[in-house]
Coordinates of N, CA and C in Angstrom, one line a residue:
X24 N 63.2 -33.5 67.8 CA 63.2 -32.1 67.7 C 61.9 -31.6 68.2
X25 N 61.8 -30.3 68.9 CA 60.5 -30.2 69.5 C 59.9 -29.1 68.5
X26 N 58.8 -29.8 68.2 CA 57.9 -28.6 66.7 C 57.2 -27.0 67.6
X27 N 57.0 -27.0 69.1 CA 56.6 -26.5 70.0 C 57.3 -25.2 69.5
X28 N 58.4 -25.2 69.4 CA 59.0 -23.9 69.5 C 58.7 -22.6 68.5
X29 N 59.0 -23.6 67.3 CA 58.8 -23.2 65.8 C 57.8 -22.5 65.9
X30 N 57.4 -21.1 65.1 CA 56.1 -20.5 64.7 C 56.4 -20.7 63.5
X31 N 54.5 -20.7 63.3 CA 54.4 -20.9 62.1 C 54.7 -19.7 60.8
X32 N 54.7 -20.0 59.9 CA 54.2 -18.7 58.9 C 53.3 -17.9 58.9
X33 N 52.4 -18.4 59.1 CA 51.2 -17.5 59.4 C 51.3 -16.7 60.6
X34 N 51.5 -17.2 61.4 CA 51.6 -16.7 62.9 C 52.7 -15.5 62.6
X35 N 53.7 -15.6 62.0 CA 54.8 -14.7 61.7 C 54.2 -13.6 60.6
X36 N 53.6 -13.7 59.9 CA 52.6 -12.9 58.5 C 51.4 -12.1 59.5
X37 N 50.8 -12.9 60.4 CA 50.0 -11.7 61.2 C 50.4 -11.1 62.2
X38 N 51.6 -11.0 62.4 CA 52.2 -10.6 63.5 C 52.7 -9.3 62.9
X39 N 53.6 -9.5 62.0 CA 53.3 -8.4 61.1 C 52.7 -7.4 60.2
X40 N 51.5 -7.8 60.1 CA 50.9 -7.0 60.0 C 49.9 -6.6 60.7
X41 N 49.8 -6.9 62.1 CA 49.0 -6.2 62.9 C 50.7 -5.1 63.1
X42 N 51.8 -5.0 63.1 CA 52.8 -4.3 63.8 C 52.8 -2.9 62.8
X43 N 52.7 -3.4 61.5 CA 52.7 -2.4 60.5 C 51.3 -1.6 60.4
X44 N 50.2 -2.1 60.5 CA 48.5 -1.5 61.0 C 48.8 -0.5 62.0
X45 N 49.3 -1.2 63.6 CA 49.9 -0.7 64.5 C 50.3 0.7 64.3
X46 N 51.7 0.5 63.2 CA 52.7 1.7 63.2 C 52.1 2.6 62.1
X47 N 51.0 2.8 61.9 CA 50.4 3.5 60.7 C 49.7 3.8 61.0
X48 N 48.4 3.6 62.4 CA 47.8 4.2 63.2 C 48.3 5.1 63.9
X49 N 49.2 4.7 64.7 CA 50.2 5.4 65.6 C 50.7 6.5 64.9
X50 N 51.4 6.5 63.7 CA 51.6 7.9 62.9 C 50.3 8.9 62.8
X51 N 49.4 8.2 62.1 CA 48.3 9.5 62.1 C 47.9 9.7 62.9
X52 N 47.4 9.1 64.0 CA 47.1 9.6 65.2 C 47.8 11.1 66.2
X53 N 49.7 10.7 66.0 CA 49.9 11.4 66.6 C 50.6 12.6 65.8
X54 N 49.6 12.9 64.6 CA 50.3 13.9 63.7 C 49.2 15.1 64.3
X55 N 50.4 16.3 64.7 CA 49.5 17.5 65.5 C 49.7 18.3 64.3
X56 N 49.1 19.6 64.9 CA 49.7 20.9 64.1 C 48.6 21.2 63.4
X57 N 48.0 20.1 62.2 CA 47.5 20.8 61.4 C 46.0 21.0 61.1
X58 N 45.2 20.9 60.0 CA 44.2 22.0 60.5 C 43.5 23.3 61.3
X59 N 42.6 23.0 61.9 CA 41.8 24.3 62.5 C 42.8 23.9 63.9
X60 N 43.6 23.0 64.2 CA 44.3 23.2 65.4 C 45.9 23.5 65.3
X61 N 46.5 24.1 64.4 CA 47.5 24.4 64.3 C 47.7 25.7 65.1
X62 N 48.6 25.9 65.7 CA 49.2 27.3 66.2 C 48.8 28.4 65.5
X63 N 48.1 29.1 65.9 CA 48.1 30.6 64.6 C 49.2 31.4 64.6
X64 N 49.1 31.9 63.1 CA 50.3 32.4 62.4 C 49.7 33.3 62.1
X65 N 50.8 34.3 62.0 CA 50.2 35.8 61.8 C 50.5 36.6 60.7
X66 N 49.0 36.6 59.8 CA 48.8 36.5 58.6 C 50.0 38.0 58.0
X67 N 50.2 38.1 56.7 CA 51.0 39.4 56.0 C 49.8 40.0 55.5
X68 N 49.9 41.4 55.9 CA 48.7 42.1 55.2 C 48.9 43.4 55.8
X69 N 48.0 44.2 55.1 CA 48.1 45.9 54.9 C 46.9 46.0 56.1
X70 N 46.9 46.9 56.7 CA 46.0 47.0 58.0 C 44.8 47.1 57.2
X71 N 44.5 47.7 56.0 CA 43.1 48.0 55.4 C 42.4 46.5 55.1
X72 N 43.6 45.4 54.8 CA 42.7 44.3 54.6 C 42.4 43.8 56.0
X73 N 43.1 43.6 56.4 CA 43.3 43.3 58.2 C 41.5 44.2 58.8
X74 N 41.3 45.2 58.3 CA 39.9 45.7 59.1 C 38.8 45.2 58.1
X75 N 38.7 44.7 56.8 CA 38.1 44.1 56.4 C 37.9 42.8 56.8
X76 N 38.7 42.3 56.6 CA 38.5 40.7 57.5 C 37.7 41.3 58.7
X77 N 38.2 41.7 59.7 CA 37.8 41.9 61.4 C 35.8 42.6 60.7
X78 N 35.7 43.4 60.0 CA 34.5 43.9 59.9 C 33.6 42.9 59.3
X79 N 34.1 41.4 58.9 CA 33.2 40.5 58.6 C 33.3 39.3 59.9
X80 N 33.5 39.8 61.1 CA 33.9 38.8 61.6 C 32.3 38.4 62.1
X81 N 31.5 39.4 62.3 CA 30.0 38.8 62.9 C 29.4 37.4 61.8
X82 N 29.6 37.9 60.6 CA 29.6 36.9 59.7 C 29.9 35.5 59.6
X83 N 31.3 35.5 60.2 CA 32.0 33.9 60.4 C 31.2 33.7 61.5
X84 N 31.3 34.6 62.3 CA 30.7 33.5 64.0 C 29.4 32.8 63.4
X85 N 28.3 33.6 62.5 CA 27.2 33.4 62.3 C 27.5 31.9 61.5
X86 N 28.1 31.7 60.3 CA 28.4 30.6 59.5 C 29.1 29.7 60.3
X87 N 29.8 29.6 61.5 CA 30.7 29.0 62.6 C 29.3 27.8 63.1
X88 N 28.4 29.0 63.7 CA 27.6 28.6 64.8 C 26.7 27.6 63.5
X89 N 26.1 27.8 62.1 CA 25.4 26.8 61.1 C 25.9 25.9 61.3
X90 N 27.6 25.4 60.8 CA 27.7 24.7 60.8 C 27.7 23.3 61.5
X91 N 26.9 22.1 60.8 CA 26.8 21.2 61.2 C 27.2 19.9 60.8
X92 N 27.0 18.6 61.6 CA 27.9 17.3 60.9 C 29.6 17.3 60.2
X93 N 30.2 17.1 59.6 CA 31.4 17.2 59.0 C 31.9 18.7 58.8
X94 N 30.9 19.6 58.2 CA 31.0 20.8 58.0 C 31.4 21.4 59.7
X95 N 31.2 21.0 60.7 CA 31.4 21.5 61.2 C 33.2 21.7 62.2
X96 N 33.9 20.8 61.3 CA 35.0 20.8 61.5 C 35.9 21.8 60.9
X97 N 35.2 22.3 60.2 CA 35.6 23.6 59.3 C 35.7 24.8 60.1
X98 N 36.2 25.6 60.7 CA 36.4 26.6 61.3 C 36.6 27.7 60.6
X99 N 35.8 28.8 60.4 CA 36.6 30.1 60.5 C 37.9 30.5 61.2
X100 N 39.0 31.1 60.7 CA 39.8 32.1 61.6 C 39.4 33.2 62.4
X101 N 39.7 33.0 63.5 CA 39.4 33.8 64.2 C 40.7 34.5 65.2
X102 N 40.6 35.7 64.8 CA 40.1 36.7 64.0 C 40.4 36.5 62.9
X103 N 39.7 37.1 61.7 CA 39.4 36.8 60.6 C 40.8 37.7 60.1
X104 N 41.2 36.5 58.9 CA 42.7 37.1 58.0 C 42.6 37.5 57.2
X105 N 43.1 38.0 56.3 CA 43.7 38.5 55.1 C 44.3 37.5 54.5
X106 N 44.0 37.0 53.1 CA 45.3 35.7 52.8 C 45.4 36.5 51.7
X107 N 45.6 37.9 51.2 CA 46.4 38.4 50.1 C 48.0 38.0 50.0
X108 N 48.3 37.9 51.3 CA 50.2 37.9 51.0 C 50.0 36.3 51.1
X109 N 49.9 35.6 50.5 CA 49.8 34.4 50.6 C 50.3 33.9 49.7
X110 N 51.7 33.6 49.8 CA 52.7 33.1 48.7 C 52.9 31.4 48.3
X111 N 53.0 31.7 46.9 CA 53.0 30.0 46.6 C 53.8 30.0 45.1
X112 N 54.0 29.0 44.8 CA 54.9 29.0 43.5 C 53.8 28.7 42.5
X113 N 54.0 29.3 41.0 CA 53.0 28.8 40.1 C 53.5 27.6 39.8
X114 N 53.1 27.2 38.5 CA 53.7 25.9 37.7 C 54.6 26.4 37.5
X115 N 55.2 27.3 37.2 CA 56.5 27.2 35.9 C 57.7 27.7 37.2
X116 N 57.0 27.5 38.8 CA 58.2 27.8 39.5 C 58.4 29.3 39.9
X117 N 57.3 30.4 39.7 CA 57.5 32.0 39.6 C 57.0 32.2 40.9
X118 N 57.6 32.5 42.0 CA 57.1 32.9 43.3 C 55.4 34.0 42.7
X119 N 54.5 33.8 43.5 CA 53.2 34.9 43.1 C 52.4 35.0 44.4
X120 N 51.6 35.6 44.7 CA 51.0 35.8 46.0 C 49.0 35.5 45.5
X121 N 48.4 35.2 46.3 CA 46.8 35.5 46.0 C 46.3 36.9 45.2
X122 N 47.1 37.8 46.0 CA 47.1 38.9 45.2 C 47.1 39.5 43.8
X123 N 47.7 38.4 43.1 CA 48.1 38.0 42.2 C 46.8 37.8 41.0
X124 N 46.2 37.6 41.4 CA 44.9 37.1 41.1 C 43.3 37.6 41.4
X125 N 43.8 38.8 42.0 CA 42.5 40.2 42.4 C 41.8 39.8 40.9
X126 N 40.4 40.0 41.3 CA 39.1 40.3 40.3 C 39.5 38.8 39.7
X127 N 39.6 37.5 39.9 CA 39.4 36.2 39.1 C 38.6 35.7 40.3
X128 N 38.2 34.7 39.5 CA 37.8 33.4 40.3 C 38.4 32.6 40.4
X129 N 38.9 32.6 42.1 CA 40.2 31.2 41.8 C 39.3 30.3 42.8
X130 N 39.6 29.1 42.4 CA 39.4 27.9 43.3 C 40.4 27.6 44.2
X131 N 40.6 27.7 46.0 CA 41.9 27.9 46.5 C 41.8 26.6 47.3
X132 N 42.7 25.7 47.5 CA 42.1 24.4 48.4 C 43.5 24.8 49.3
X133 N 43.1 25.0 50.3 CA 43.9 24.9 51.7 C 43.9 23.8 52.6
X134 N 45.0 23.4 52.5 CA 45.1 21.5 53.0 C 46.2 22.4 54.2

């Protein structure tokens, strides 16, 4: 019988998992869309928040242009939005908007 042919286990164990490494790079890699390079979407808002945002826009460029190292992957919107109509479910499932929450201190994490 020729042993030549046969691979071993090992050989078959790293083969797989360089393919699965492979196929899990390949996924994040080619995930677009999101962050600071997503398509802009055009925010819901009352034109008076809409000229607030725009009237702080010298502002962002200014904190834009600071940022440095990691931080600087963080982008301002530009032009600057309004995220009042910004809808999300609470816990108990009750559609609510940002709005929702005028005069609190909310902690808002945007992934």
């Amino acid at each position: 019988m020729a042993d030549g042919n046969r691979f071993s286990p090992r050989l078959i164990l790293a083969a797989l998992v360089a393919g699965v490494l492979a196929g899990a790079v390949a996924v994040y890699v080619s995930e677009s869309g999101s962050g600071n390079n997503a398509p802009a979407q055009v925010a819901v808002g009352d034109s008076k928040d809409d000229a607030a945002c725009a009237a702080k826009a010298d502002r962002a460029r200014t904190v834009a242009a600071a940022a440095t190292g990691q931080v600087a992957a963080l982008l301002p919107a530009d032009p600057p939005q309004s995220l009042k109509g910004l809808a999300f479910n609470n816990p108990d499932g009750k559609p609510m908007t940002l709005a929702d929450h005028a005069g609190k201190t909310v902690l808002l994490n945007l992934w």
